[in-house]
Coordinates of C-alpha atoms (C1' of nucleotides) in Angstrom, one line a residue:
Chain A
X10 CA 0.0 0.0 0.0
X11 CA 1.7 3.2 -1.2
X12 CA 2.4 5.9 1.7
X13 CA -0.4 8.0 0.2
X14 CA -3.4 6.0 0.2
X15 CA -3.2 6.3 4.3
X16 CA -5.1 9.4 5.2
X17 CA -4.5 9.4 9.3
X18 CA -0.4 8.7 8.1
X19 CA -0.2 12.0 6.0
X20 CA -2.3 14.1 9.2
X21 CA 0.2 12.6 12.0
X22 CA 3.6 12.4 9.5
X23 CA 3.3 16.0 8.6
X24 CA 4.6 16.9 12.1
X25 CA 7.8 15.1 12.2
X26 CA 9.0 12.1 10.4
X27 CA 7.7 8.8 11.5
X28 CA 9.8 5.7 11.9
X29 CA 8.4 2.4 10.1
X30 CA 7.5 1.1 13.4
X31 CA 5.3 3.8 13.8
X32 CA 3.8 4.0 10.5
X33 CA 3.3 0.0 10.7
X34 CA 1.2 1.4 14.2
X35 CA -0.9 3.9 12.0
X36 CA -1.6 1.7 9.4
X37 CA -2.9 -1.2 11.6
X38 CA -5.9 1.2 12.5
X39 CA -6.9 1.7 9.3
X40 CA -8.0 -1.9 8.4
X41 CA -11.4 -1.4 9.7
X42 CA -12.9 1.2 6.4
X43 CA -16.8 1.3 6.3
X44 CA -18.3 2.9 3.3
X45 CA -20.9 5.9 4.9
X46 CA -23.6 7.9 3.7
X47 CA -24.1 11.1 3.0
X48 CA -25.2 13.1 6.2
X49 CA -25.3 9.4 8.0
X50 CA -24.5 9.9 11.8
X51 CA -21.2 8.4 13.4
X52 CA -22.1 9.2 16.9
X53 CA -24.8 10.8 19.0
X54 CA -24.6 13.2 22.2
X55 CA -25.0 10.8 25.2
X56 CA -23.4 7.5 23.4
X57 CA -20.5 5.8 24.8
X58 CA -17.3 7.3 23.9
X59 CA -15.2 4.6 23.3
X60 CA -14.2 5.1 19.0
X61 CA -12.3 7.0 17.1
X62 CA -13.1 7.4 13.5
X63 CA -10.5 8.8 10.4
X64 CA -11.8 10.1 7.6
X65 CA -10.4 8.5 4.6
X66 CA -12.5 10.4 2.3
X67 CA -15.6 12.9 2.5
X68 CA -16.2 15.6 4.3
X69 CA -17.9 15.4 8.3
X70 CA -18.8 17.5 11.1
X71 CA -19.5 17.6 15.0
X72 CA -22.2 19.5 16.1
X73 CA -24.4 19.9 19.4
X74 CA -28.1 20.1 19.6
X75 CA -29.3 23.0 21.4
X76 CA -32.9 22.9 23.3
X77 CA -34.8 25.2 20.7
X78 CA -33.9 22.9 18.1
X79 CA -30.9 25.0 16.4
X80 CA -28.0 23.2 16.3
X81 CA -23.9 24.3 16.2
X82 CA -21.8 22.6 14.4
X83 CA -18.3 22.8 16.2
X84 CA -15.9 21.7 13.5
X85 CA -15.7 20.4 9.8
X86 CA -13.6 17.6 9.3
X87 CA -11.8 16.9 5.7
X88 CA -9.9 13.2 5.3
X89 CA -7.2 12.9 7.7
X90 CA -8.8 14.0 10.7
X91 CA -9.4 12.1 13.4
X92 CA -13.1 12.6 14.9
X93 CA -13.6 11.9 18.2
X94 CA -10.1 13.0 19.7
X95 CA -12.0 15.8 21.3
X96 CA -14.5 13.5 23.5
X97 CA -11.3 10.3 24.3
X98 CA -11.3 11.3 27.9
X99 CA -14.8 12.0 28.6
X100 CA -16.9 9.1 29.5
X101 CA -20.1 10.2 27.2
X102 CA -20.1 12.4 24.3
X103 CA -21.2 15.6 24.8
X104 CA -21.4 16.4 20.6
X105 CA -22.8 14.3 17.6
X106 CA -20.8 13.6 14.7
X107 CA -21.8 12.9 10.8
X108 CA -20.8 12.7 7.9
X109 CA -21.9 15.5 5.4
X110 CA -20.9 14.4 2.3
X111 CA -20.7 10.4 1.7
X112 CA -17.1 8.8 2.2
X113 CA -15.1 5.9 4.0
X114 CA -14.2 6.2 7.6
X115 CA -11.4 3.6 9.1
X116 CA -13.0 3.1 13.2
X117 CA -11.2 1.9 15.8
X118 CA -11.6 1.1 19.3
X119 CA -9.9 3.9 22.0
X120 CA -7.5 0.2 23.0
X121 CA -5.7 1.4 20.1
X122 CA -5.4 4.7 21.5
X123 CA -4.0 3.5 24.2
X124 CA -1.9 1.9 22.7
X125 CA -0.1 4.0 21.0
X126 CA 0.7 6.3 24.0
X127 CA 2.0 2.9 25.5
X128 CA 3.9 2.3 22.4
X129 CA 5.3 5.5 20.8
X130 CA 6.4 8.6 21.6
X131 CA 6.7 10.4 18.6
X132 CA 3.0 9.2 17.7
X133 CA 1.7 10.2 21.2
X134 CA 3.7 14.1 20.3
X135 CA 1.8 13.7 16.8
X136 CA -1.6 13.1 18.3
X137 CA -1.3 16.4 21.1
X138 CA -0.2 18.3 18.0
X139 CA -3.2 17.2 16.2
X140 CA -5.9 17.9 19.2
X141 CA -3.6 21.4 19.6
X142 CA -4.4 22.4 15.9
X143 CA -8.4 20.9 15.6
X144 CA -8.2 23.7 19.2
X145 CA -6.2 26.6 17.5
X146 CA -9.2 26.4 14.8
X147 CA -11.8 26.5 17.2
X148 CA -10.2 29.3 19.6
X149 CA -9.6 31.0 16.0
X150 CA -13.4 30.8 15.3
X151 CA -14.4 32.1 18.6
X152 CA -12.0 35.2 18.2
X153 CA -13.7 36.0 15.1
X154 CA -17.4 35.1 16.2
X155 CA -16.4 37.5 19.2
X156 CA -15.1 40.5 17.9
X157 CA -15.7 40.5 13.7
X158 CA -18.6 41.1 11.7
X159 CA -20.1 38.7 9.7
X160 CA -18.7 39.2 6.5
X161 CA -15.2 38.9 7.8
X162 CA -16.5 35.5 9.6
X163 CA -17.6 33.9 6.1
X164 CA -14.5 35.3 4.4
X165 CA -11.9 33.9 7.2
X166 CA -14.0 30.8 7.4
X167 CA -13.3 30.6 3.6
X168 CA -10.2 30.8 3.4
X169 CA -9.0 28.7 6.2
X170 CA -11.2 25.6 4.5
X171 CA -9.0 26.4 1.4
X172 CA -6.2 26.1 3.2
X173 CA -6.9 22.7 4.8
X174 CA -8.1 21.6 1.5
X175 CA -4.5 22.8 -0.4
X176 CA -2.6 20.8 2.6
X177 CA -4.5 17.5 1.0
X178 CA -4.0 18.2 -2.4
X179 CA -2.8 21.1 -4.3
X180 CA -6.2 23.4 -4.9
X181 CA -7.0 26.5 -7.2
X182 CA -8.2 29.1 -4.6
X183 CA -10.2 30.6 -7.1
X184 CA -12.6 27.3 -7.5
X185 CA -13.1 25.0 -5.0
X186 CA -15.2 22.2 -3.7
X187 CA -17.3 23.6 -0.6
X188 CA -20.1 21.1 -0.1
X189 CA -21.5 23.5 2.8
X190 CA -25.4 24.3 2.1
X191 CA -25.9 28.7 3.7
X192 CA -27.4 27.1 6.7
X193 CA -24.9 25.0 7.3
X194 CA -22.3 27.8 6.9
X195 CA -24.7 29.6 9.8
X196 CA -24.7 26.9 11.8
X197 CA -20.7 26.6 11.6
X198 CA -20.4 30.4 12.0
X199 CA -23.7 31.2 14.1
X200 CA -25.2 33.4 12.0
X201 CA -28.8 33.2 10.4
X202 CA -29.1 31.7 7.1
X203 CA -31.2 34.8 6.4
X204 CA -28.2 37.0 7.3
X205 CA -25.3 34.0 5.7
X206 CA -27.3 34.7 2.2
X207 CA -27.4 38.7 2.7
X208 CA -23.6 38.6 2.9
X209 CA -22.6 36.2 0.7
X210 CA -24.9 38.7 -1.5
X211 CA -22.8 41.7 -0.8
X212 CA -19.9 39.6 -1.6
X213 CA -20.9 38.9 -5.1
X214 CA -22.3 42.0 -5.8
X215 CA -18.3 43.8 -4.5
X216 CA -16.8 41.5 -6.6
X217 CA -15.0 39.2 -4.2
X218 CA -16.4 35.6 -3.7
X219 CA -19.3 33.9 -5.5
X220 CA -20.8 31.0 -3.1
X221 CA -22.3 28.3 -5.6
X222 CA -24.4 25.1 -4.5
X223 CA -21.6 23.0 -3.9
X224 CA -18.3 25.4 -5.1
X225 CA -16.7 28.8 -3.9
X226 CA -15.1 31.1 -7.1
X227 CA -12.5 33.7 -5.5
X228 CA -12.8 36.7 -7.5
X229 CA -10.7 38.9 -5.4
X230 CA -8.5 37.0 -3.6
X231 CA -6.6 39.9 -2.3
X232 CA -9.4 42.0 -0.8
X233 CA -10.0 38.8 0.6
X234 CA -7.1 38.1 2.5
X235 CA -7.2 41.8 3.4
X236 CA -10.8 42.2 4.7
X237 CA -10.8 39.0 6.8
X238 CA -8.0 39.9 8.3
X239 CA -6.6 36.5 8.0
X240 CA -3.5 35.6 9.6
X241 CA -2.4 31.7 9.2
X242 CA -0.1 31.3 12.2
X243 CA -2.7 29.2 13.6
X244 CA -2.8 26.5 11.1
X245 CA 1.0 26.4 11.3
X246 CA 2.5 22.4 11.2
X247 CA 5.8 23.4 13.0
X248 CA 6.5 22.5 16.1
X249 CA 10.3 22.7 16.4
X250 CA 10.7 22.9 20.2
X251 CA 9.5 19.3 20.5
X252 CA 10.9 18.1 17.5
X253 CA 14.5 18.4 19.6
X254 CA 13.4 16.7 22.7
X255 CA 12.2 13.6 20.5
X256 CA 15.2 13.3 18.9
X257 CA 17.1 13.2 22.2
X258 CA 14.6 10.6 23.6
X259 CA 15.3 8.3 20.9
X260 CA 19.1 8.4 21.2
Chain B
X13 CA 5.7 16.6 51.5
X14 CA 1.6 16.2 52.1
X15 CA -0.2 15.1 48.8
X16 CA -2.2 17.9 49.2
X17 CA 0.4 20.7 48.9
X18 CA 0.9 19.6 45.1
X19 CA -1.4 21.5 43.0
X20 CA -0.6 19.5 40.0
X21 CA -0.9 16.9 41.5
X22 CA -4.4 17.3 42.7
X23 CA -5.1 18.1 39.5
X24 CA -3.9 15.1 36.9
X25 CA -4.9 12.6 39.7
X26 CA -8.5 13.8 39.9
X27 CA -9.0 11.7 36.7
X28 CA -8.2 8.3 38.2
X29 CA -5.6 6.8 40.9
X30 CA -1.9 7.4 40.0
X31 CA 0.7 5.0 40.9
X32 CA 3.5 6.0 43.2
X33 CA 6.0 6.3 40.3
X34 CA 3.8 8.3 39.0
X35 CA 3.6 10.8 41.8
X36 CA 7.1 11.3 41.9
X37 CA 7.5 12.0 38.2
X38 CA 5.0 15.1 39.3
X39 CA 6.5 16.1 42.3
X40 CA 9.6 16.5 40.4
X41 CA 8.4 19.2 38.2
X42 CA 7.4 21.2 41.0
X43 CA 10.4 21.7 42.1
X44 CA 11.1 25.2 40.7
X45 CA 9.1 27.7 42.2
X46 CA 8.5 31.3 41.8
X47 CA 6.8 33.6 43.4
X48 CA 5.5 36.2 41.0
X49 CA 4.0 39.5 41.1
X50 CA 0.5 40.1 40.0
X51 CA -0.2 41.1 36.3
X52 CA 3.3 39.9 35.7
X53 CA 4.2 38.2 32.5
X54 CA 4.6 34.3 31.9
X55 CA 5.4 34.9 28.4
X56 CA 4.6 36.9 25.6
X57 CA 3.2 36.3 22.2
X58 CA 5.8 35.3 19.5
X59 CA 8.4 34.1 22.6
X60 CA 9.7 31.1 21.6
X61 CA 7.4 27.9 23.1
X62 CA 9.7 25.6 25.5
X63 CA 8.4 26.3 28.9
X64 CA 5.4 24.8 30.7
X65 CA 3.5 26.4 34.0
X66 CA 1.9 25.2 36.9
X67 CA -0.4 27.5 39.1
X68 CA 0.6 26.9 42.4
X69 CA -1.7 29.5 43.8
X70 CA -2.9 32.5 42.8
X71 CA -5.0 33.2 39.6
X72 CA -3.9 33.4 35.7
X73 CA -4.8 33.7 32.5
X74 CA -3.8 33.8 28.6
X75 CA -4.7 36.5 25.5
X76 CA -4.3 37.7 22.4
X77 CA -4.1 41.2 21.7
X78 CA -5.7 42.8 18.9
X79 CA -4.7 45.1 16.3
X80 CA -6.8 47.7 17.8
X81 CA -5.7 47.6 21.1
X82 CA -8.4 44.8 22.4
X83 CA -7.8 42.5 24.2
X84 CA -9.8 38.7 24.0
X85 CA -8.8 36.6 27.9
X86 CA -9.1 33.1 26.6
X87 CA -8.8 31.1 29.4
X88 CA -9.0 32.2 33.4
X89 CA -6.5 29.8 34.9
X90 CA -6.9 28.9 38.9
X91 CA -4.2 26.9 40.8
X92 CA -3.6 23.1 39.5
X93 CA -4.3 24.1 36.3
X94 CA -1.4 23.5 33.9
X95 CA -0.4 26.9 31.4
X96 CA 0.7 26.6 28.4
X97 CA -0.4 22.9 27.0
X98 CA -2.4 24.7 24.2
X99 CA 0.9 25.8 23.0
X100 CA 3.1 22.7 23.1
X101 CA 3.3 21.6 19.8
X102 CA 3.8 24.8 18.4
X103 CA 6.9 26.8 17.5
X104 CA 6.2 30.0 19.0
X105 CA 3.3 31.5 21.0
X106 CA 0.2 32.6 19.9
X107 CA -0.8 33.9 22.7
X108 CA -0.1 35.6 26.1
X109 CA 0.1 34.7 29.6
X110 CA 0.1 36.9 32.7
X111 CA -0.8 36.4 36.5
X112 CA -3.8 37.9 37.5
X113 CA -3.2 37.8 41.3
X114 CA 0.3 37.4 42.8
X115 CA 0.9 33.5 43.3
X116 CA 3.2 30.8 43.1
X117 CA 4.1 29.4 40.1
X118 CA 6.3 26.3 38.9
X119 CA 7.9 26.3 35.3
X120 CA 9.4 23.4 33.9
X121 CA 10.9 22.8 30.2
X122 CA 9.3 20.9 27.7
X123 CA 11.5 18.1 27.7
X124 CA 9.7 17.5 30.9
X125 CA 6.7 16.4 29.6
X126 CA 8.4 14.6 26.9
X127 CA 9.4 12.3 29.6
X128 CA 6.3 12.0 31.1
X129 CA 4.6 10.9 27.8
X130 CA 7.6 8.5 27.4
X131 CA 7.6 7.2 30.8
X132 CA 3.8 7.2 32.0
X133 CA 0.9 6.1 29.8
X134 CA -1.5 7.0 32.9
X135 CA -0.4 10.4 33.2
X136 CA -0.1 10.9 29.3
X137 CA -3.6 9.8 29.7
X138 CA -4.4 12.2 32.9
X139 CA -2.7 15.1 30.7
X140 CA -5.1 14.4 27.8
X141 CA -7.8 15.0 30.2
X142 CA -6.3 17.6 31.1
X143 CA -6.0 19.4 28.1
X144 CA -9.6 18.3 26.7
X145 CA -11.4 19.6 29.8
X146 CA -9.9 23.0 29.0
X147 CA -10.9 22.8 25.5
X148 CA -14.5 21.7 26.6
X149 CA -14.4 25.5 28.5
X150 CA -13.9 27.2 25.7
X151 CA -16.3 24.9 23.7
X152 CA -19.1 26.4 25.9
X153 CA -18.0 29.6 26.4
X154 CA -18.1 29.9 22.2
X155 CA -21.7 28.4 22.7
X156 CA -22.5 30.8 24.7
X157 CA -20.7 33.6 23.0
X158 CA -22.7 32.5 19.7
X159 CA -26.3 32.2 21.0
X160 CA -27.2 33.5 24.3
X161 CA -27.2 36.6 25.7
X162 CA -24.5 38.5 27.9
X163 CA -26.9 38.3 30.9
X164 CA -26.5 34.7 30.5
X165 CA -22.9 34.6 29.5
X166 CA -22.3 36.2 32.8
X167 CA -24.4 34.2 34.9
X168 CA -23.0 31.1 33.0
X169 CA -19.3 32.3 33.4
X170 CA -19.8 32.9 37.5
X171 CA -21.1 29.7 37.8
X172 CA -18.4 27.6 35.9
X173 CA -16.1 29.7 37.6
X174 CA -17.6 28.6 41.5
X175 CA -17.6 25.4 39.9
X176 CA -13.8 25.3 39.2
X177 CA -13.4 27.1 43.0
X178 CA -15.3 24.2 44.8
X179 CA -13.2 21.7 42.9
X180 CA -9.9 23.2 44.8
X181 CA -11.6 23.9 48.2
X182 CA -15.3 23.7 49.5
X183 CA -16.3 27.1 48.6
X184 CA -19.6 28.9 49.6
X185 CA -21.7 29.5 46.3
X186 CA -23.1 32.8 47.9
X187 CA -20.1 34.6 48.4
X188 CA -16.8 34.2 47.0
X189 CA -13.8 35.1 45.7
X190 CA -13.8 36.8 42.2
X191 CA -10.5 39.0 41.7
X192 CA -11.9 39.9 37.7
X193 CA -12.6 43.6 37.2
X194 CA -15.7 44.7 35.0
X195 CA -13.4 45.6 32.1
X196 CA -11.7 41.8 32.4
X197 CA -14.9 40.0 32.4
X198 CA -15.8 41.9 29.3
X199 CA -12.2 40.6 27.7
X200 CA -13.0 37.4 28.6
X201 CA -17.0 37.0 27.5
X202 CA -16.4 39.4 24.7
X203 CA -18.7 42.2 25.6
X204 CA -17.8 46.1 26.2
X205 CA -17.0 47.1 29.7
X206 CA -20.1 50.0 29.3
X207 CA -22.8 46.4 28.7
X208 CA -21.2 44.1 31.0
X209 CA -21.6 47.0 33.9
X210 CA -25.5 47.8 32.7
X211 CA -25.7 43.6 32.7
X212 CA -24.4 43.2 36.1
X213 CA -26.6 46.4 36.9
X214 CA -29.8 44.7 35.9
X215 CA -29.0 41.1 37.7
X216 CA -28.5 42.9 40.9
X217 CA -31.8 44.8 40.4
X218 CA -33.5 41.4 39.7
X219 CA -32.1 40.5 43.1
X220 CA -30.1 37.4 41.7
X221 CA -26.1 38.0 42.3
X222 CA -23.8 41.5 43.3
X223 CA -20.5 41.8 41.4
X224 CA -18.7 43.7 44.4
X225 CA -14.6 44.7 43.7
X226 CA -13.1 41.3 44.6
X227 CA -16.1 38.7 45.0
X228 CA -19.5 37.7 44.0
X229 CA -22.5 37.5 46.0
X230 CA -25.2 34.9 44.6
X231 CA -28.5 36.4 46.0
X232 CA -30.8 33.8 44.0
X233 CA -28.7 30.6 42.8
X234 CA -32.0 28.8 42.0
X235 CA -32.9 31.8 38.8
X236 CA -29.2 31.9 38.2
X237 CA -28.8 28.4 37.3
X238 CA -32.0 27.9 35.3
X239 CA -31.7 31.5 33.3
X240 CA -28.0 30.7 32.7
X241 CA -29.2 27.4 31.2
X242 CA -26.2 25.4 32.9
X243 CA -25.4 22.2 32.4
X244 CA -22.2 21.2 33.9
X245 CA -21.6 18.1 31.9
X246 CA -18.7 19.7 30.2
X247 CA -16.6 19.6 33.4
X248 CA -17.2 16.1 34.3
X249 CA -13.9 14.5 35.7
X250 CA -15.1 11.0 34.9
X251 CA -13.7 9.2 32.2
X252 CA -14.7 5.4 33.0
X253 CA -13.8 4.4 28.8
X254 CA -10.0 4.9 29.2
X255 CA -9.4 4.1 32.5
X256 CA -10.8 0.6 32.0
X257 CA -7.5 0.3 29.0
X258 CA -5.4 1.8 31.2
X259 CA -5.6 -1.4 33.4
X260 CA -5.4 -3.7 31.1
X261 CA -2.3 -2.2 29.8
X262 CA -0.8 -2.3 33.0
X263 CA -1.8 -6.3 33.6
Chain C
dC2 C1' -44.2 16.2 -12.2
dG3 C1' -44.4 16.7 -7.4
dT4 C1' -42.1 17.2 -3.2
dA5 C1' -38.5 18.5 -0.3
dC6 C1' -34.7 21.2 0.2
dC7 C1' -32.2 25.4 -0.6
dT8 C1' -31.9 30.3 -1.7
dT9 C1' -33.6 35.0 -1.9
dT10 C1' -36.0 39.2 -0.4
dG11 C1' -38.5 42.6 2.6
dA12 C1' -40.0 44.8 6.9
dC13 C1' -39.1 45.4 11.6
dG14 C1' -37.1 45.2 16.2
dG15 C1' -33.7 44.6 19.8
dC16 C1' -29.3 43.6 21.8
dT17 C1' -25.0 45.4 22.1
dG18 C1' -21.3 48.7 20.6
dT19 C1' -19.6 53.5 20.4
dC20 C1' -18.9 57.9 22.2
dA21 C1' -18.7 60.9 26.0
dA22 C1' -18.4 62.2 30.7
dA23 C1' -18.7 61.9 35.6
dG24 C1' -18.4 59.7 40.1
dG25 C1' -15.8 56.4 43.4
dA26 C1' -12.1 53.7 45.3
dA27 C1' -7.5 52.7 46.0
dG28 C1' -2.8 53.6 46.2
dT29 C1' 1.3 57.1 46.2
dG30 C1' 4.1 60.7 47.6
dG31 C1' 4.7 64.7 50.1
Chain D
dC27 C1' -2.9 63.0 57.0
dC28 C1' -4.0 65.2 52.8
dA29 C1' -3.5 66.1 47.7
dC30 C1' -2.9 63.7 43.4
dT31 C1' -3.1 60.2 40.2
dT32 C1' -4.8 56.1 38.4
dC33 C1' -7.9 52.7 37.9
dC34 C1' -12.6 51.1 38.1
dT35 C1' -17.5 51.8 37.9
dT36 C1' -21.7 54.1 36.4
dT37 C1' -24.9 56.6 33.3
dG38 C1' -27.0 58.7 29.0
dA39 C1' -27.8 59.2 24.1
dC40 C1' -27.6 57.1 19.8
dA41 C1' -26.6 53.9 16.0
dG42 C1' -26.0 49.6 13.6
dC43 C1' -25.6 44.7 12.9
dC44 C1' -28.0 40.9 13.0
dG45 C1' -32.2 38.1 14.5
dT46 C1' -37.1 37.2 13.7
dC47 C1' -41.1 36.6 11.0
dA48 C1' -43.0 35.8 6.6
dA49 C1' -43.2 34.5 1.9
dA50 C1' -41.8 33.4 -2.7
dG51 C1' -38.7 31.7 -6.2
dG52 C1' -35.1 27.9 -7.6
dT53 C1' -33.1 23.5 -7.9
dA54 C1' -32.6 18.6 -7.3
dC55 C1' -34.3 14.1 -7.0
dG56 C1' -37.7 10.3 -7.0

DNA sequence: CGTACCTTTGACGGCTGTCAAAGGAAGTGG
DNA sequence: CCACTTCCTTTGACAGCCGTCAAAGGTACG
């Protein structure tokens, strides 16, 4: 099986470099793939925790339900990412997870987990660098749900999905695959969709972004960058300090 | 030394029972204590990451500044609580770190916890926690940023806030300690100081809490729960799935 | 070809931010 | 012990972003 075709191996190996043992530890927890539906559920709020899903392919998202029937979706997940990280130490799940478009998802039982803590160090470093960037997102999101408006929200939300997307396979920023529906985008960005489709007008009509069914088309990619205010330190994959320490651990 | 004296301790053991090797692993990064001044800096956004913190006593917390001169608290740290995971596996800081109060603090290096992940799969474990029940504050506090109002952001920061207190030491819900001005509490809900003092304005007219200088006053805890909508599943320290691996590993 | 989902548009209202200024409280130096 | 400064709290007037309610027009899929 060539290097590539493991999704969880490119998310953890893009930290540091892996040693075969390692990667032979990775690959093991992809045997189990399961073909899933669109919008089919992985998880409800109040199940068990004890999996851990990798998307292989497809997109998915985590959400929460909220008493009045809206729901927040707390993070979209591309393939490579490893859902359920988040809940590991808790006993039930506090979110749901789905799928939103169809793909294959590799599950595995939190004993691997364990596992690999037990059994590798470097993979363990991987992991917390994983959980620290799926956080910086979040914390990222919050900042600008706090303090921007919601035009720069959609435009930073925008672009940081591109980015993820680019870090999977090369992608032309100026047409991309965004499977989100307006009222999911709300639901990600809490906003209304009445107020998601307003802004994505006012975008079109200044001649920045055009939101189609399932595409965006960057028309000014500067203004863009400019208007969101979008800095990409967060999405960063370095993590040098650590990267020292490991090496003397293995010596 | 009394089990008691070691904040961190207190705090990675609350998850399950740690073994005596264990213990001593914590005890030894302890061992470097400071006394520091309050408002004084842990570190500063940009500064290099290679340093972790432990709150002995006293309060904390970590920000980001703004380009306008805002500031956005993140998270309100209280003794036991570990500073500076979020930042572990990245190169430099994105954030800031500052004592609120004076207190004790104890600083060790990062290659500290590399040895702890290499040497103890149970408090590798116990750190995940750790770092997930952190994350599941901010969680909520970006729920509550994104649909409620500030009367209940406030009501619902207060009481996460006595929650965290009566973890460390019994403390009385109707009056405690609370060393966050007006202006803070704005940085850390994300509301202006002018609506956060016309909020806490309007719960002390409806006879349900008093914001004094340095500590809170709940007047009604039976409204303030209910209008704050609180559920405290989030801070749950039970996590039965893992520890159930952990002792098969160790068999 | 019908039904369900998604997008679009209009009118209206309220929560919260901004600007501005004054009143208290606490700490400092003379 | 008193003046002074600095920080914190309080209040008023006004504006705007975004939510709510309501309805119609498109698009996809069976």
């Amino acid at each position: 099986m060539p290097q590539e075709a493991s999704a969880i191996l490119s998310n953890l190996g893009r930290y540091f470099s892996l040693s075969d043992d390692d990667r032979s530890l990775l690959l093991e927890l992809e045997k189990d793939r399961h073909s899933m539906a669109g919008k089919s559920a992985l998880w409800q709020a109040g199940d068990k925790v004890d999996k851990l899903y990798v998307i292989q392919s497809g997109w998915a998202y985590t959400y929460r339900d909220k008493f009045d029937g809206q729901r927040h979706i707390i993070d979209v997940l591309l393939p490579g990412d490893i859902i359920g990280l988040r809940d590991l130490t808790f006993a039930t799940h506090k979110t749901s997870a789905r799928m939103l478009t169809r793909g294959m998802v590799s599950i595995f039982s939190h004993k691997c987990i364990v596992d690999i803590i037990d059994g590798s160090t470097a993979l363990t470093l991987a992991l917390l660098a994983s959980i620290a960037r799926q956080e910086a997102m979040l914390n990222e999101r919050m900042l600008m749900a706090i303090h921007h408006s919601a035009r720069s929200r959609i435009m930073h939300f925008i672009i940081e999905t591109h980015i993820r997307l680019n870090k999977l396979n090369p992608t032309d920023l100026h047409q991309f695959y965004l499977p989100l529906t307006q009222a999911m985008l709300g639901e990600v960005l809490g906003l209304t969709i009445v107020h998601i489709n307003r802004t994505l007008a006012s975008l079109e009509r200044d001649g920045i972004l055009i939101k189609h069914r399932h595409h965006i088309e960057i028309l000014d990619e500067q203004r863009l960058i400019v208007e969101a205010e979008f800095d990409s330190d967060y999405l960063s994959d370095e993590m040098d300090g650590l990267k020292e320490y490991l090496k003397l651990t293995k010596a």
